[in-house]
Amino acid sequence: MEEKINNFFSGAENIIKDLTEKKKKYLESLKSLPYKSETFPIAELKQLQHINLFLNFAMERFENEIKVLEMDFGKNGQKDPDSFTKAKNDTEQRVLSDLMITLDPLDVWSHKFSTESQGTGENLTETPNDSVYYMTSFGASLRLKMTNKIVNKGEGIKKVIQPIMEKIFFEKPGEEISETPKLGYFVREYTTQDFLDKLAVESTDSDYQSSVRKYERGGKIEIPKLDNIKIDHEGSPVNRIYF
């Protein structure tokens, strides 16, 4: 038994060592490649800062309305759990609807699309649980993760509204990376702490130079997850493009 355990840990150690070595070689190969990164103009950055504030306001509004409901139904709806849950669902849906009504006409967005809830990319379908995305021409993105709605026993609007991400792109096995949404392509999103910090302030006086790098190898784009990436998200395939 002891020998089997030792062999297991030895094998796991070799796998980790091999993966580490492969990553090291890949990062070394990037050093000789040309790369670009987005420069967010000050006008777009300011709009995203305002949107970030508005998202925080929407979450605060929801929390305040839940507190009002608790005055009738008791803390966490203990007086009437079923009615409280329904009232929370209705409140959440109203806040989300108002949110999208405000977001839709903003000229900062270049695309709005949705992705399948746990989709595979085969036989694309649409459901109320599909995530809804907004993205700008410079690649920033906002995701509304509808599967986290209270009605789905999720964690509510704070988990529906995801952080604004710095760079979104789309990939599909056997195809080149796309920087605009395409049906059946899977979403990838990256953001750095520097970008999150920029959005957290209320104003700015300069353009923002992203440190998310797009490399070119053999005429194809590669966007690796480098050490500066704070959050990354591998999403489901695009199933509808609104605009």
Coordinates of C-alpha atoms in Angstrom, one line a residue:
M1 CA 0.0 0.0 0.0
E2 CA 2.8 2.4 0.9
E3 CA 4.5 1.7 -2.4
K4 CA 1.2 2.5 -4.3
I5 CA 0.9 5.8 -2.4
N6 CA 4.5 6.7 -3.1
N7 CA 4.0 5.9 -6.8
F8 CA 0.8 8.0 -6.9
F9 CA 2.5 11.1 -5.4
S10 CA 5.5 10.5 -7.6
G11 CA 3.3 10.4 -10.7
A12 CA 1.4 13.5 -9.7
E13 CA 4.7 15.3 -9.0
N14 CA 6.0 14.4 -12.5
I15 CA 2.7 15.6 -14.1
I16 CA 3.0 19.0 -12.3
K17 CA 6.6 19.3 -13.2
D18 CA 5.8 18.5 -16.9
L19 CA 3.0 21.1 -17.0
T20 CA 5.3 23.7 -15.4
E21 CA 8.0 23.0 -17.9
K22 CA 5.6 23.3 -20.8
K23 CA 4.2 26.6 -19.5
K24 CA 7.8 27.9 -19.1
K25 CA 8.7 26.9 -22.7
Y26 CA 5.4 28.5 -23.9
L27 CA 6.1 31.8 -22.1
E28 CA 9.7 31.8 -23.5
S29 CA 8.3 31.3 -27.0
L30 CA 6.2 34.5 -26.6
K31 CA 9.3 36.7 -26.1
S32 CA 10.2 36.6 -29.7
L33 CA 6.6 37.3 -31.0
P34 CA 5.1 40.7 -31.8
Y35 CA 2.2 41.7 -29.6
K36 CA -0.4 44.5 -29.2
S37 CA -2.6 45.6 -26.4
E38 CA -5.7 47.8 -26.4
T39 CA -5.6 51.5 -25.5
F40 CA -8.9 52.5 -24.0
P41 CA -9.6 56.2 -24.9
I42 CA -10.5 58.4 -21.9
A43 CA -14.1 58.9 -23.2
E44 CA -14.8 55.1 -23.1
L45 CA -13.0 54.7 -19.8
K46 CA -15.2 57.4 -18.2
Q47 CA -18.3 55.7 -19.6
L48 CA -17.3 52.4 -18.1
Q49 CA -16.6 54.1 -14.7
H50 CA -20.1 55.6 -14.8
I51 CA -21.6 52.2 -15.7
N52 CA -19.7 50.6 -12.8
L53 CA -21.2 53.1 -10.5
F54 CA -24.7 52.5 -11.9
L55 CA -24.2 48.7 -11.4
N56 CA -23.4 49.3 -7.8
F57 CA -26.4 51.5 -7.4
A58 CA -28.6 48.7 -8.9
M59 CA -27.3 46.3 -6.4
E60 CA -27.9 48.7 -3.5
R61 CA -31.4 49.4 -4.8
F62 CA -32.1 45.7 -4.7
E63 CA -30.8 45.3 -1.2
N64 CA -32.9 48.2 0.0
E65 CA -36.0 46.8 -1.5
I66 CA -35.4 43.5 0.1
K67 CA -35.1 45.2 3.5
V68 CA -38.5 46.8 2.9
L69 CA -40.0 43.4 2.1
E70 CA -38.6 42.0 5.3
M71 CA -40.6 44.6 7.2
D72 CA -43.7 42.7 6.0
F73 CA -42.4 39.2 5.9
G74 CA -39.9 39.2 8.7
K75 CA -36.1 38.6 8.6
N76 CA -35.3 36.3 5.6
G77 CA -39.1 36.0 5.1
Q78 CA -39.6 33.8 8.2
K79 CA -43.3 34.8 8.5
D80 CA -44.2 33.6 5.0
P81 CA -41.2 32.0 3.2
D82 CA -43.0 31.2 -0.1
S83 CA -44.6 34.7 -0.5
F84 CA -41.3 36.3 0.4
T85 CA -39.4 34.3 -2.2
K86 CA -41.9 35.2 -4.9
A87 CA -41.7 38.9 -3.9
K88 CA -37.8 38.7 -4.0
N89 CA -38.0 37.1 -7.5
D90 CA -40.3 39.8 -8.7
T91 CA -38.1 42.5 -7.3
E92 CA -35.0 41.1 -8.8
Q93 CA -36.6 40.7 -12.2
R94 CA -37.8 44.3 -12.1
V95 CA -34.3 45.6 -11.2
L96 CA -32.7 43.5 -13.9
S97 CA -35.2 44.7 -16.5
D98 CA -34.7 48.3 -15.5
L99 CA -30.9 47.7 -15.7
M100 CA -31.0 46.3 -19.2
I101 CA -33.4 49.1 -20.4
T102 CA -30.7 51.6 -19.2
L103 CA -27.8 49.6 -20.6
D104 CA -29.2 48.8 -24.1
P105 CA -29.1 52.3 -25.7
L106 CA -25.7 53.3 -24.4
D107 CA -23.4 54.1 -27.4
V108 CA -20.4 52.6 -25.6
W109 CA -21.5 49.1 -26.6
S110 CA -20.5 47.6 -29.9
H111 CA -22.2 44.2 -29.3
K112 CA -24.8 42.6 -27.1
F113 CA -25.1 38.8 -27.2
S114 CA -26.0 35.8 -25.1
T115 CA -24.4 32.4 -24.3
E116 CA -26.0 29.0 -23.7
S117 CA -26.4 28.1 -20.1
Q118 CA -23.9 25.2 -19.8
G119 CA -24.0 24.8 -23.6
T120 CA -21.7 22.6 -25.7
G121 CA -21.9 24.6 -29.0
E122 CA -23.9 21.8 -30.7
N123 CA -27.5 22.5 -31.7
L124 CA -27.6 26.0 -30.1
T125 CA -30.6 26.6 -27.9
E126 CA -31.9 29.6 -25.9
T127 CA -33.3 29.6 -22.4
P128 CA -34.1 32.3 -19.7
N129 CA -30.9 31.2 -17.9
D130 CA -28.6 32.2 -20.7
S131 CA -25.9 34.8 -19.8
V132 CA -26.3 38.2 -21.4
Y133 CA -23.2 40.1 -22.4
Y134 CA -22.4 43.7 -23.4
M135 CA -19.1 44.5 -25.0
T136 CA -17.3 47.6 -26.2
S137 CA -15.3 48.1 -29.4
F138 CA -12.1 47.9 -27.4
G139 CA -13.0 44.6 -25.9
A140 CA -14.3 45.4 -22.4
S141 CA -17.3 43.3 -21.4
L142 CA -20.1 43.1 -18.9
R143 CA -21.8 39.8 -18.1
L144 CA -25.2 39.3 -16.5
K145 CA -25.2 35.7 -15.3
M146 CA -28.9 34.9 -15.3
T147 CA -28.4 31.4 -13.9
N148 CA -27.6 33.0 -10.6
K149 CA -31.0 34.6 -10.2
I150 CA -32.9 33.9 -7.0
V151 CA -35.6 32.0 -8.9
N152 CA -32.9 29.5 -9.9
K153 CA -31.9 29.2 -6.2
G154 CA -28.8 31.3 -7.0
E155 CA -27.3 34.0 -4.9
G156 CA -29.2 36.9 -6.3
I157 CA -28.4 40.1 -8.2
K158 CA -25.0 40.5 -6.7
K159 CA -24.0 37.3 -8.4
V160 CA -25.9 38.0 -11.5
I161 CA -24.0 41.2 -12.2
Q162 CA -20.4 40.2 -12.9
P163 CA -17.3 42.5 -12.8
I164 CA -16.7 44.5 -16.0
M165 CA -13.8 42.6 -17.7
E166 CA -10.9 44.1 -19.6
K167 CA -10.7 41.9 -22.6
I168 CA -13.2 39.4 -24.2
F169 CA -12.5 37.1 -27.1
F170 CA -14.1 34.1 -28.7
E171 CA -12.6 30.7 -29.6
K172 CA -13.7 27.5 -31.2
P173 CA -11.7 24.3 -31.7
G174 CA -10.0 24.3 -35.1
E175 CA -10.9 28.0 -35.7
E176 CA -8.9 31.2 -35.3
I177 CA -9.6 33.4 -32.3
S178 CA -12.2 36.1 -32.9
E179 CA -12.4 39.5 -31.2
T180 CA -16.1 39.8 -32.1
P181 CA -18.9 37.4 -31.1
K182 CA -19.7 34.5 -33.5
L183 CA -22.4 31.9 -33.0
G184 CA -21.0 28.7 -31.6
Y185 CA -17.8 30.3 -30.4
F186 CA -16.9 30.0 -26.7
V187 CA -16.3 33.1 -24.6
R188 CA -13.0 33.9 -22.8
E189 CA -12.6 37.0 -20.6
Y190 CA -9.6 38.4 -18.8
T191 CA -9.1 41.4 -16.5
T192 CA -6.2 42.8 -14.5
Q193 CA -6.2 44.4 -11.1
D194 CA -5.1 47.6 -12.6
F195 CA -8.2 47.7 -14.8
L196 CA -10.5 47.0 -11.9
D197 CA -8.8 49.8 -9.9
K198 CA -9.4 52.2 -12.8
L199 CA -13.1 51.4 -12.9
A200 CA -13.4 51.8 -9.1
V201 CA -12.6 55.6 -9.2
E202 CA -15.1 58.1 -10.3
S203 CA -13.1 60.0 -12.8
T204 CA -10.0 59.8 -15.0
D205 CA -7.8 62.2 -16.9
S206 CA -6.0 59.9 -19.3
D207 CA -6.3 57.0 -21.7
Y208 CA -5.8 53.5 -20.3
Q209 CA -3.2 51.2 -21.7
S210 CA -4.3 47.6 -21.2
S211 CA -1.6 45.1 -20.2
V212 CA -3.6 42.1 -21.6
R213 CA -1.5 41.2 -24.6
K214 CA -2.5 39.9 -28.0
Y215 CA 0.4 38.0 -29.6
E216 CA 0.7 37.0 -33.3
R217 CA 2.1 33.7 -34.3
G218 CA 2.0 32.5 -37.9
G219 CA -0.7 35.1 -38.7
K220 CA -2.9 33.9 -35.9
I221 CA -3.8 35.7 -32.6
E222 CA -2.9 34.2 -29.2
I223 CA -4.1 35.8 -25.9
P224 CA -2.3 33.9 -23.1
K225 CA -3.2 34.1 -19.5
L226 CA -0.2 35.8 -18.1
D227 CA 0.7 36.4 -14.4
N228 CA -0.9 39.9 -14.4
I229 CA -4.4 38.4 -15.0
K230 CA -6.5 38.9 -11.9
I231 CA -9.7 37.2 -13.1
D232 CA -10.3 34.9 -16.0
H233 CA -13.6 33.3 -17.2
E234 CA -14.2 30.5 -19.6
G235 CA -17.7 30.9 -20.8
S236 CA -20.3 28.9 -22.9
P237 CA -20.8 29.3 -26.6
V238 CA -22.6 32.3 -28.1
N239 CA -26.2 31.4 -29.1
R240 CA -27.7 34.8 -30.0
I241 CA -26.3 38.1 -31.2
Y242 CA -28.7 41.0 -30.5
F243 CA -26.5 43.6 -32.2

